[in-house]
PDB file of C-alpha atoms in Angstrom:
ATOM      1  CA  UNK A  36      -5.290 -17.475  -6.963  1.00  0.00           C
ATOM      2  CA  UNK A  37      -1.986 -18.408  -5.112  1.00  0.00           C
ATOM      3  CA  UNK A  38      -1.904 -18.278  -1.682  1.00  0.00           C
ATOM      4  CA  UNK A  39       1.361 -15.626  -2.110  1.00  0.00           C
ATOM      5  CA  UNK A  40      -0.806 -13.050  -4.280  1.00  0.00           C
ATOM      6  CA  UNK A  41      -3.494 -13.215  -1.826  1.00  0.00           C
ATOM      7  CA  UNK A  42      -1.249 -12.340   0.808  1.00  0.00           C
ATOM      8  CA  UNK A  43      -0.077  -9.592  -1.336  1.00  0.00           C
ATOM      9  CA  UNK A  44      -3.433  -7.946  -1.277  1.00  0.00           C
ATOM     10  CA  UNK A  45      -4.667  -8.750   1.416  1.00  0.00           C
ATOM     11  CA  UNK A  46      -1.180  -6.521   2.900  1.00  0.00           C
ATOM     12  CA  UNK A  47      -1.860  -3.514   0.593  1.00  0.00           C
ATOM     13  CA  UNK A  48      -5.659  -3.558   1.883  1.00  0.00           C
ATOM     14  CA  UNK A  49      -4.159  -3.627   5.263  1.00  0.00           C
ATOM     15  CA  UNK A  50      -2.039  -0.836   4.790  1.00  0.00           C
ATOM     16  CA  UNK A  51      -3.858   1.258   2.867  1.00  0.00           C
ATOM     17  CA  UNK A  52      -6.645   1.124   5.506  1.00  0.00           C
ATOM     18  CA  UNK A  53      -4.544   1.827   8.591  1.00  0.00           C
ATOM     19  CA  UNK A  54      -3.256   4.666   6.080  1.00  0.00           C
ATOM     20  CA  UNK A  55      -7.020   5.790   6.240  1.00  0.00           C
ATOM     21  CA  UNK A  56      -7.135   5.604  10.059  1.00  0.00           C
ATOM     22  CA  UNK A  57      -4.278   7.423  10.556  1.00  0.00           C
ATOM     23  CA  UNK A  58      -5.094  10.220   7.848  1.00  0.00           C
ATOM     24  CA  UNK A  59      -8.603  10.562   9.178  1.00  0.00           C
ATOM     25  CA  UNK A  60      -7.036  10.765  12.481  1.00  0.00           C
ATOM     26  CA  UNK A  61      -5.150  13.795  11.581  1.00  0.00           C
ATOM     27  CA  UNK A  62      -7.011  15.340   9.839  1.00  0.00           C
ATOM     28  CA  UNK A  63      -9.716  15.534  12.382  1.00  0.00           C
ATOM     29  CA  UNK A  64      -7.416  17.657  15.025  1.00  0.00           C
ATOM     30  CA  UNK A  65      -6.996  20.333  12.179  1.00  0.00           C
ATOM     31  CA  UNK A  66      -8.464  23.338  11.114  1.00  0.00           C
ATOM     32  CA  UNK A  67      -8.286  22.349   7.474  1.00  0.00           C
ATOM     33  CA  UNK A  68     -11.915  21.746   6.863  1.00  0.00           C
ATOM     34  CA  UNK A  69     -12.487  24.828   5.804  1.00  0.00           C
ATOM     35  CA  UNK A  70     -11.095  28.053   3.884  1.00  0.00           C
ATOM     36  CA  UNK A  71     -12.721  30.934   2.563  1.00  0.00           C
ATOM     37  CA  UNK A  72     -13.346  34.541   2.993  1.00  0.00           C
ATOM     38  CA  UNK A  73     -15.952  36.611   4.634  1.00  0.00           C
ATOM     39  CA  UNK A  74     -16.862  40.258   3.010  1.00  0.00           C
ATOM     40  CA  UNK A  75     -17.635  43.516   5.822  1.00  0.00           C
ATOM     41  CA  UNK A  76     -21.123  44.332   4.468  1.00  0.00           C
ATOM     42  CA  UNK A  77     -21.407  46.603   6.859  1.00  0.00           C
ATOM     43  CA  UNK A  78     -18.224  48.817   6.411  1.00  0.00           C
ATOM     44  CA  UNK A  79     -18.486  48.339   2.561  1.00  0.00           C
ATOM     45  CA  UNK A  80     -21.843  49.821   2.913  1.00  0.00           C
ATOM     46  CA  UNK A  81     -20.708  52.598   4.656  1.00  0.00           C
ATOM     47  CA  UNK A  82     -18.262  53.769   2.606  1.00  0.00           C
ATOM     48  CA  UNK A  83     -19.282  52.385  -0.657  1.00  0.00           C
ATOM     49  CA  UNK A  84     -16.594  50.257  -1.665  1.00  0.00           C
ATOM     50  CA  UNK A  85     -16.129  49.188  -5.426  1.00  0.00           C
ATOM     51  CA  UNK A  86     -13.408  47.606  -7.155  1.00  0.00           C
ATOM     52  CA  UNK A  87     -10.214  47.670  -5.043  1.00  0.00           C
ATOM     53  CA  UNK A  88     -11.261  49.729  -2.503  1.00  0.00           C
ATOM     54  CA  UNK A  89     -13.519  46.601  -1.716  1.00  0.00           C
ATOM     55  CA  UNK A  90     -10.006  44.416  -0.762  1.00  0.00           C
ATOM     56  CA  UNK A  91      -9.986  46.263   2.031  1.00  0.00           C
ATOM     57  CA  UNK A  92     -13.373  45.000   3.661  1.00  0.00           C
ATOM     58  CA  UNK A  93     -12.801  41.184   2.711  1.00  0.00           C
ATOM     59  CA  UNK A  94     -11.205  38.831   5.076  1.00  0.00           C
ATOM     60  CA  UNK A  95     -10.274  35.176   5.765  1.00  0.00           C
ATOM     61  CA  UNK A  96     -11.666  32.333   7.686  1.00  0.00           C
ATOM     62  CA  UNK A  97     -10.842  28.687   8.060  1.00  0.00           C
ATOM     63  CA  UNK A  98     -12.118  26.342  10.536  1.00  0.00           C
ATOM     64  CA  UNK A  99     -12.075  22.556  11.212  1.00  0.00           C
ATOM     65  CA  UNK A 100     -14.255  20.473  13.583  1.00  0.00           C
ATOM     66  CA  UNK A 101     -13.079  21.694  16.992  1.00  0.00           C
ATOM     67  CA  UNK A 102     -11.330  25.188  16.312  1.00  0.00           C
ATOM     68  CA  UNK A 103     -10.482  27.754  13.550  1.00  0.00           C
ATOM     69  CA  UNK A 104      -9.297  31.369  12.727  1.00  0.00           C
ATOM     70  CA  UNK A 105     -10.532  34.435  11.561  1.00  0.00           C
ATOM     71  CA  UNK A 106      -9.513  37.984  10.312  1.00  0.00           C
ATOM     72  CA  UNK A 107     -12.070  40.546  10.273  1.00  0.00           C
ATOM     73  CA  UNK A 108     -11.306  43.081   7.866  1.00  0.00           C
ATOM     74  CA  UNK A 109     -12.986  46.549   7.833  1.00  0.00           C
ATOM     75  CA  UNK A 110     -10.647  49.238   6.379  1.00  0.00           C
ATOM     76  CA  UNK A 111      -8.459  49.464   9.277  1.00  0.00           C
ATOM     77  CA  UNK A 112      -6.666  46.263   8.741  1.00  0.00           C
ATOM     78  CA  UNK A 113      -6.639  42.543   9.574  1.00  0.00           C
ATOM     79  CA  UNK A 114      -7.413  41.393  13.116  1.00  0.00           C
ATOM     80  CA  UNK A 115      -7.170  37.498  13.942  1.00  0.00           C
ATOM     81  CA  UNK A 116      -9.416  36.324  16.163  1.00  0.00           C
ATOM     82  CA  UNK A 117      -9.178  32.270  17.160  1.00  0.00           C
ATOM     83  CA  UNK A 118     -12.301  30.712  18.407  1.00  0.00           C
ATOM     84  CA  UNK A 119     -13.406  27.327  19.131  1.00  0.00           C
ATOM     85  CA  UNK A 120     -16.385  24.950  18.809  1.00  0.00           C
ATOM     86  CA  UNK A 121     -16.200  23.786  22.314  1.00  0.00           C
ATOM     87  CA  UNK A 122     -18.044  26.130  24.167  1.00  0.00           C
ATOM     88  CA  UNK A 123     -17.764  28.850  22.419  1.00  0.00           C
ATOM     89  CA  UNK A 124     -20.120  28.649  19.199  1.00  0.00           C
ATOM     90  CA  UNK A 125     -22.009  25.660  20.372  1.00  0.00           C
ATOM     91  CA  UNK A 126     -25.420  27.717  20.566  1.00  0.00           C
ATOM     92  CA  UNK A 127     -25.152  29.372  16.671  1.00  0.00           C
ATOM     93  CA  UNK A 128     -23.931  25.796  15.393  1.00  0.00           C
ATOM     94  CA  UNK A 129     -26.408  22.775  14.102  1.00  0.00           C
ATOM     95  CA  UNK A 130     -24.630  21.397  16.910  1.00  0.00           C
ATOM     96  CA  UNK A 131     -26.832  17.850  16.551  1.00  0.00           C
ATOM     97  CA  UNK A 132     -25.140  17.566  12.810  1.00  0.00           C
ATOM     98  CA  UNK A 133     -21.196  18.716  14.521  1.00  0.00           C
ATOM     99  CA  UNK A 134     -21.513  15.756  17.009  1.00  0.00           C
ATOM    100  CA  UNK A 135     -23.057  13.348  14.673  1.00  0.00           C
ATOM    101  CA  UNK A 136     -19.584  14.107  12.459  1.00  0.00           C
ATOM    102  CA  UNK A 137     -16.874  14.074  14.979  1.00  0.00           C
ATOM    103  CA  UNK A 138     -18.561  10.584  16.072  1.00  0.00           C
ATOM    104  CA  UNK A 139     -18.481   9.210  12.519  1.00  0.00           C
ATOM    105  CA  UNK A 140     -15.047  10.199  12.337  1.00  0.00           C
ATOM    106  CA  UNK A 141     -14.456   8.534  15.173  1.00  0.00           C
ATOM    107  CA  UNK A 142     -16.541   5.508  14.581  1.00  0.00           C
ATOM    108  CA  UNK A 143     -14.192   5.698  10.853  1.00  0.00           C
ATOM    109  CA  UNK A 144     -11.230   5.517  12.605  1.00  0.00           C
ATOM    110  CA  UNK A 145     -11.773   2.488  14.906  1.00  0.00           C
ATOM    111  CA  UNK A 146     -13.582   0.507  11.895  1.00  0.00           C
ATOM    112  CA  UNK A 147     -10.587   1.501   9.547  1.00  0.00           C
ATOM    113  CA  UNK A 148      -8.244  -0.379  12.117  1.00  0.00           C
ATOM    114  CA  UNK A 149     -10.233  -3.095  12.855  1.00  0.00           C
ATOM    115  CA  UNK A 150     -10.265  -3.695   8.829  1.00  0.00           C
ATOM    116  CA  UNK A 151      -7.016  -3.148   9.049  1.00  0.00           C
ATOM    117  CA  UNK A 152      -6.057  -5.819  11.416  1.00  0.00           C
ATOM    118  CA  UNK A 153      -8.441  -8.353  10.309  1.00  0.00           C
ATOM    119  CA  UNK A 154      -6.870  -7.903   6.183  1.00  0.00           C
ATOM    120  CA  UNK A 155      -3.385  -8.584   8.068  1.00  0.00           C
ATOM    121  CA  UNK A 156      -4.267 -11.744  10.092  1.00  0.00           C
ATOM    122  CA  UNK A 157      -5.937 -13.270   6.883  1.00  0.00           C
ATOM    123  CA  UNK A 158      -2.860 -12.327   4.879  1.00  0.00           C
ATOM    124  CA  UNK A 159      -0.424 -14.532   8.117  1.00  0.00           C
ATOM    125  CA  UNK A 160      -3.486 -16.177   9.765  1.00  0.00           C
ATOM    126  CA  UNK A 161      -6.103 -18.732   9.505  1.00  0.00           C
ATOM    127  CA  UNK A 162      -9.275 -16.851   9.456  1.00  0.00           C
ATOM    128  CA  UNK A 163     -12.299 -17.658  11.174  1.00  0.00           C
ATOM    129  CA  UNK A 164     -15.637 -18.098   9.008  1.00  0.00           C
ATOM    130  CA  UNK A 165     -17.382 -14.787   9.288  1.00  0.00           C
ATOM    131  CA  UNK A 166     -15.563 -12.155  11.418  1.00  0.00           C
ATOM    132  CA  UNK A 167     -12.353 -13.037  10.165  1.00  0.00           C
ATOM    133  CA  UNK A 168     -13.316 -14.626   6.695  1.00  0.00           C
ATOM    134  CA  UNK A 169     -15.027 -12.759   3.776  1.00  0.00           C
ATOM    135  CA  UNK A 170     -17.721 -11.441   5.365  1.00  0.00           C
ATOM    136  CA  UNK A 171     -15.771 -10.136   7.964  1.00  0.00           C
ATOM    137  CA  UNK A 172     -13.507  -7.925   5.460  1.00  0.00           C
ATOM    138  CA  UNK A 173     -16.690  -6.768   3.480  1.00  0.00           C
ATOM    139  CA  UNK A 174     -18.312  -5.862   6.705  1.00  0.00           C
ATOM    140  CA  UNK A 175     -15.505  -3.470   7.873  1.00  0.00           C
ATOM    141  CA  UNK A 176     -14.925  -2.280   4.675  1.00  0.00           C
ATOM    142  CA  UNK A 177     -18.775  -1.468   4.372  1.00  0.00           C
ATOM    143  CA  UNK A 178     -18.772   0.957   7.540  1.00  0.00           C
ATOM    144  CA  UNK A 179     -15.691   2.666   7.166  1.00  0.00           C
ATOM    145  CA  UNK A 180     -17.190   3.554   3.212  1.00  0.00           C
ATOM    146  CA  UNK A 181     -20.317   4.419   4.743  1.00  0.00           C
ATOM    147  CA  UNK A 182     -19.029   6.470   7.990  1.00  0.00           C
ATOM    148  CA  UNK A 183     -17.100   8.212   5.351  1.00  0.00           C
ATOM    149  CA  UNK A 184     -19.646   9.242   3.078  1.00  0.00           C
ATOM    150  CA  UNK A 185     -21.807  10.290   5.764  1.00  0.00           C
ATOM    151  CA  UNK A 186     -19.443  12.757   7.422  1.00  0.00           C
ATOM    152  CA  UNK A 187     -19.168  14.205   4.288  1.00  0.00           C
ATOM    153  CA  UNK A 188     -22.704  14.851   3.518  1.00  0.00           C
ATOM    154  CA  UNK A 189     -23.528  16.081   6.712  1.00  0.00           C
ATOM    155  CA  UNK A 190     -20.767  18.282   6.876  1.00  0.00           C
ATOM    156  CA  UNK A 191     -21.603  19.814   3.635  1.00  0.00           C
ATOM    157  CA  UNK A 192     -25.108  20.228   4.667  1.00  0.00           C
ATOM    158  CA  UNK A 193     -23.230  22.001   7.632  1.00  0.00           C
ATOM    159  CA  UNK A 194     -21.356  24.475   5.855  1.00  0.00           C
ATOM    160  CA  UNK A 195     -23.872  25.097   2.880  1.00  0.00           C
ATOM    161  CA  UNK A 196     -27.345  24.647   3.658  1.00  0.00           C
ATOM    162  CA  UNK A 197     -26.522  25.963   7.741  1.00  0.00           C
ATOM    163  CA  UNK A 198     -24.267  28.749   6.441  1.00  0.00           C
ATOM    164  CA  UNK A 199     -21.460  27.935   9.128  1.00  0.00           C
ATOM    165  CA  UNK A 200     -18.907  30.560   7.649  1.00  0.00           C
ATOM    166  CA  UNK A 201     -21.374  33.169   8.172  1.00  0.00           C
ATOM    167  CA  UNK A 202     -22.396  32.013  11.449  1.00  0.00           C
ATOM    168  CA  UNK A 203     -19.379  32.211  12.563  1.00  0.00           C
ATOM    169  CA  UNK A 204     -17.839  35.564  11.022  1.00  0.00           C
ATOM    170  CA  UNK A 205     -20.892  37.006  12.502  1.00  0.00           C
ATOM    171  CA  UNK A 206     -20.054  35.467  16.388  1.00  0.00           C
ATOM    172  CA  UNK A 207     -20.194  38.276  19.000  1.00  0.00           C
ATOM    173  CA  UNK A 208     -20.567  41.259  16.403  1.00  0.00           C
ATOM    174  CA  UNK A 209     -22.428  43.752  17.678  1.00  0.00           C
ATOM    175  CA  UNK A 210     -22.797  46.493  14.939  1.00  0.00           C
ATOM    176  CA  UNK A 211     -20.804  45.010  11.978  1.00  0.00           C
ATOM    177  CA  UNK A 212     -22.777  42.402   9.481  1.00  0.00           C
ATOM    178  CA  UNK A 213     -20.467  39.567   7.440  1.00  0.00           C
ATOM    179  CA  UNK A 214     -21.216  37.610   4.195  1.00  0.00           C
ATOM    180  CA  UNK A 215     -19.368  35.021   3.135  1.00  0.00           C
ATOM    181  CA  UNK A 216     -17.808  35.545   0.119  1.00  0.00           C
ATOM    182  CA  UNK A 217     -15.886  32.587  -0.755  1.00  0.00           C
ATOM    183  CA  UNK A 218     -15.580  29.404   0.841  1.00  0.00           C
ATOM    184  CA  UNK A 219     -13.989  26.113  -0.382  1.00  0.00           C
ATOM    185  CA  UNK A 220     -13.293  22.734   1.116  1.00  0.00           C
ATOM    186  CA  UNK A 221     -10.016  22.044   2.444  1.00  0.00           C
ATOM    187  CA  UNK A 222      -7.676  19.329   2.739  1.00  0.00           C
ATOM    188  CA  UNK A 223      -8.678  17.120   5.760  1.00  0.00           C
ATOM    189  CA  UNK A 224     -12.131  17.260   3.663  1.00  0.00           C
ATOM    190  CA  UNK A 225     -10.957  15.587   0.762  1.00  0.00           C
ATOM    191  CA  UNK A 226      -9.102  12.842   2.661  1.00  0.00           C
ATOM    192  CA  UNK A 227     -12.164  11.460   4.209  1.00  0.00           C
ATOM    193  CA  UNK A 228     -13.084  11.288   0.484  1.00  0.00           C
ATOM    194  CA  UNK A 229     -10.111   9.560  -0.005  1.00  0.00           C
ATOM    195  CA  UNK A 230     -10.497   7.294   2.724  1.00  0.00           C
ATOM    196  CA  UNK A 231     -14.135   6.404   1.811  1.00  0.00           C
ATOM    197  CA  UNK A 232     -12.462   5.538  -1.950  1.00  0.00           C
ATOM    198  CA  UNK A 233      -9.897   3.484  -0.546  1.00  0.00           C
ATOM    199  CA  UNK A 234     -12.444   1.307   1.570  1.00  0.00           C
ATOM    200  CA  UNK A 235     -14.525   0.607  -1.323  1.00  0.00           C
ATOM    201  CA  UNK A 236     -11.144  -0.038  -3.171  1.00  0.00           C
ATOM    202  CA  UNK A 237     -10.413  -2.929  -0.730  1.00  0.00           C
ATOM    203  CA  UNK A 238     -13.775  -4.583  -0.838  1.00  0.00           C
ATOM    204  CA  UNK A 239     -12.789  -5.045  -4.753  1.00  0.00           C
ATOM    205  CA  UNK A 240      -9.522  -5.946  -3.572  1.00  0.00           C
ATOM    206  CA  UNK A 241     -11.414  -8.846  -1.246  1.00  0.00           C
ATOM    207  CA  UNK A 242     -13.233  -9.648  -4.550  1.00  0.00           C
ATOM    208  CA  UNK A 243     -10.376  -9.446  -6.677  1.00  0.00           C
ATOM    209  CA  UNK A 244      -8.569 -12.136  -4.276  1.00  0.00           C
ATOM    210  CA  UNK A 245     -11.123 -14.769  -5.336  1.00  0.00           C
ATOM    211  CA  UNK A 246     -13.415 -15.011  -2.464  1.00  0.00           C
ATOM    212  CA  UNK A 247     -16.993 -15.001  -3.203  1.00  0.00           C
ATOM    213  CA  UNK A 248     -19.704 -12.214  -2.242  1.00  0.00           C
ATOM    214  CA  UNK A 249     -21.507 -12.463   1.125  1.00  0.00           C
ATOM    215  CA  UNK A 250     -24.418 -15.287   1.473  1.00  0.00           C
ATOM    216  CA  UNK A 251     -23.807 -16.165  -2.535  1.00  0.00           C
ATOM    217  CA  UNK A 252     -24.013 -19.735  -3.549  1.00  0.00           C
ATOM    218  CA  UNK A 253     -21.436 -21.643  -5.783  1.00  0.00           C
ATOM    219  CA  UNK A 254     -22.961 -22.469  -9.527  1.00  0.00           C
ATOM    220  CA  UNK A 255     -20.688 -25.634  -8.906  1.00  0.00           C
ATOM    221  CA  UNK A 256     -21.576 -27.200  -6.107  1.00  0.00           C
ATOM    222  CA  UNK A 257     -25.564 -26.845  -6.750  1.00  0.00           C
ATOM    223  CA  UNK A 258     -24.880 -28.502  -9.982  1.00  0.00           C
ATOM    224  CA  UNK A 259     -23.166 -31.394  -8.452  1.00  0.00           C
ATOM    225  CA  UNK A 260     -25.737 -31.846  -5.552  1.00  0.00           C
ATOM    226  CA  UNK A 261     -28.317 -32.195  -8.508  1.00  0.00           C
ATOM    227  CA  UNK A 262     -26.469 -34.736 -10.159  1.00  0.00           C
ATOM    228  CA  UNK A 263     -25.639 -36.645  -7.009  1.00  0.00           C
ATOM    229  CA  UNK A 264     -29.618 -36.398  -6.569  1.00  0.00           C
ATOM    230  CA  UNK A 265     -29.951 -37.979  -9.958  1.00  0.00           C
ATOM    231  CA  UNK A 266     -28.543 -40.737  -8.576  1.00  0.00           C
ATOM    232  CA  UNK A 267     -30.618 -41.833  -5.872  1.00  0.00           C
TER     233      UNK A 267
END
């Protein structure tokens, strides 16, 4: 391939994984994680609710990974409360699983502009045999996938098989019980998912550019050692 389209791709890989960085970046310091809504059991009970009355018993949540909102609703109308992670719900949170997130997003973030930097200096540069050269780019590219795959999993083992909403609708009620009766994944989710499609992008990108796979051997060159054996 010529040395002008490499550099081509190589720059889009570049940019598309500082993009990453940047958009895990943000959307870790937002509460976008998260939205759903969380039903009064209690006050429904009490009064029976059906149909529309029942409107007036269901309220909203959304959270991210360090704070989030709620309104409570139980027939007298919406009250907000804000609450965070950090201290406050650190002893009704899998808090081993909340850490082990926020550090792969961090660890995501770091890898995603290392890759970054390495895809531009082999776009201008002379690159190095492993850190720099193929291996290099498949290596980063490998993390930031994996980082990203692994937040997601364990943060959907956090909200589903931990019932977070619920944990947290139900944080210093005394006499009222919450259910969670919707809950979705947000934005800043789905661009980790985005991210982790990106990175897996560029490692068919690194392909794409003509370099071969990590520790493979060139058909070519073992055919001309045998001949060159022949000879002797």
């Amino acid at each position: 391939m010529p040395a002008r389209q490499k550099k081509i791709i190589f720059c889009t890989a570049g940019v598309l994984s500082f993009a990453c960085a940047l958009g895990t970046a943000a959307a870790v310091g937002t509460q976008l994680w998260v939205t759903g809504t969380i039903l009064c059991k209690t006050g429904a009970l009490l009064v029976n609710a059906t149909g529309q009355e029942l409107q007036k018993f269901i309220g909203k949540i959304q959270y991210g990974l360090f704070y989030g909102e709620r309104v409570r609703q139980c027939g007298l109308g919406g009250r907000p409360l804000q609450f965070s992670f950090f201290p406050d719900l650190l002893k009704i949170i899998p808090a081993s699983i909340h850490v082990s997130v926020i550090l792969f997003c961090t660890v995501l973030i770091v890898f995603a502009l290392v890759g970054a930097g390495f895809f531009m200096f082999n776009a201008f540069g002379s690159p190095y045999e492993t850190l720099h050269g193929p291996i290099g780019l498949y290596l980063w590219s490998f993390i930031t996938c994996s980082c990203g795959c692994l937040i997601m999993i364990l943060f959907s083992s956090e909200v589903k098989i931990h019932h977070l909403s619920e944990k947290i609708a139900n944080f210093q009620e005394g006499s009222f019980t919450f259910k969670t009766h919707s809950e979705q994944f947000a934005n800043s989710f789905w661009i980790i998912l985005v991210c982790s499609l990106v990175h897996f992008l560029n490692a068919l990108l690194i392909r794409f550019a003509g370099f071969e796979f990590p520790f493979s051997k060139s058909k070519e060159s073992g055919t001309i050692t045998g001949a060159a054996d022949l000879m002797y």
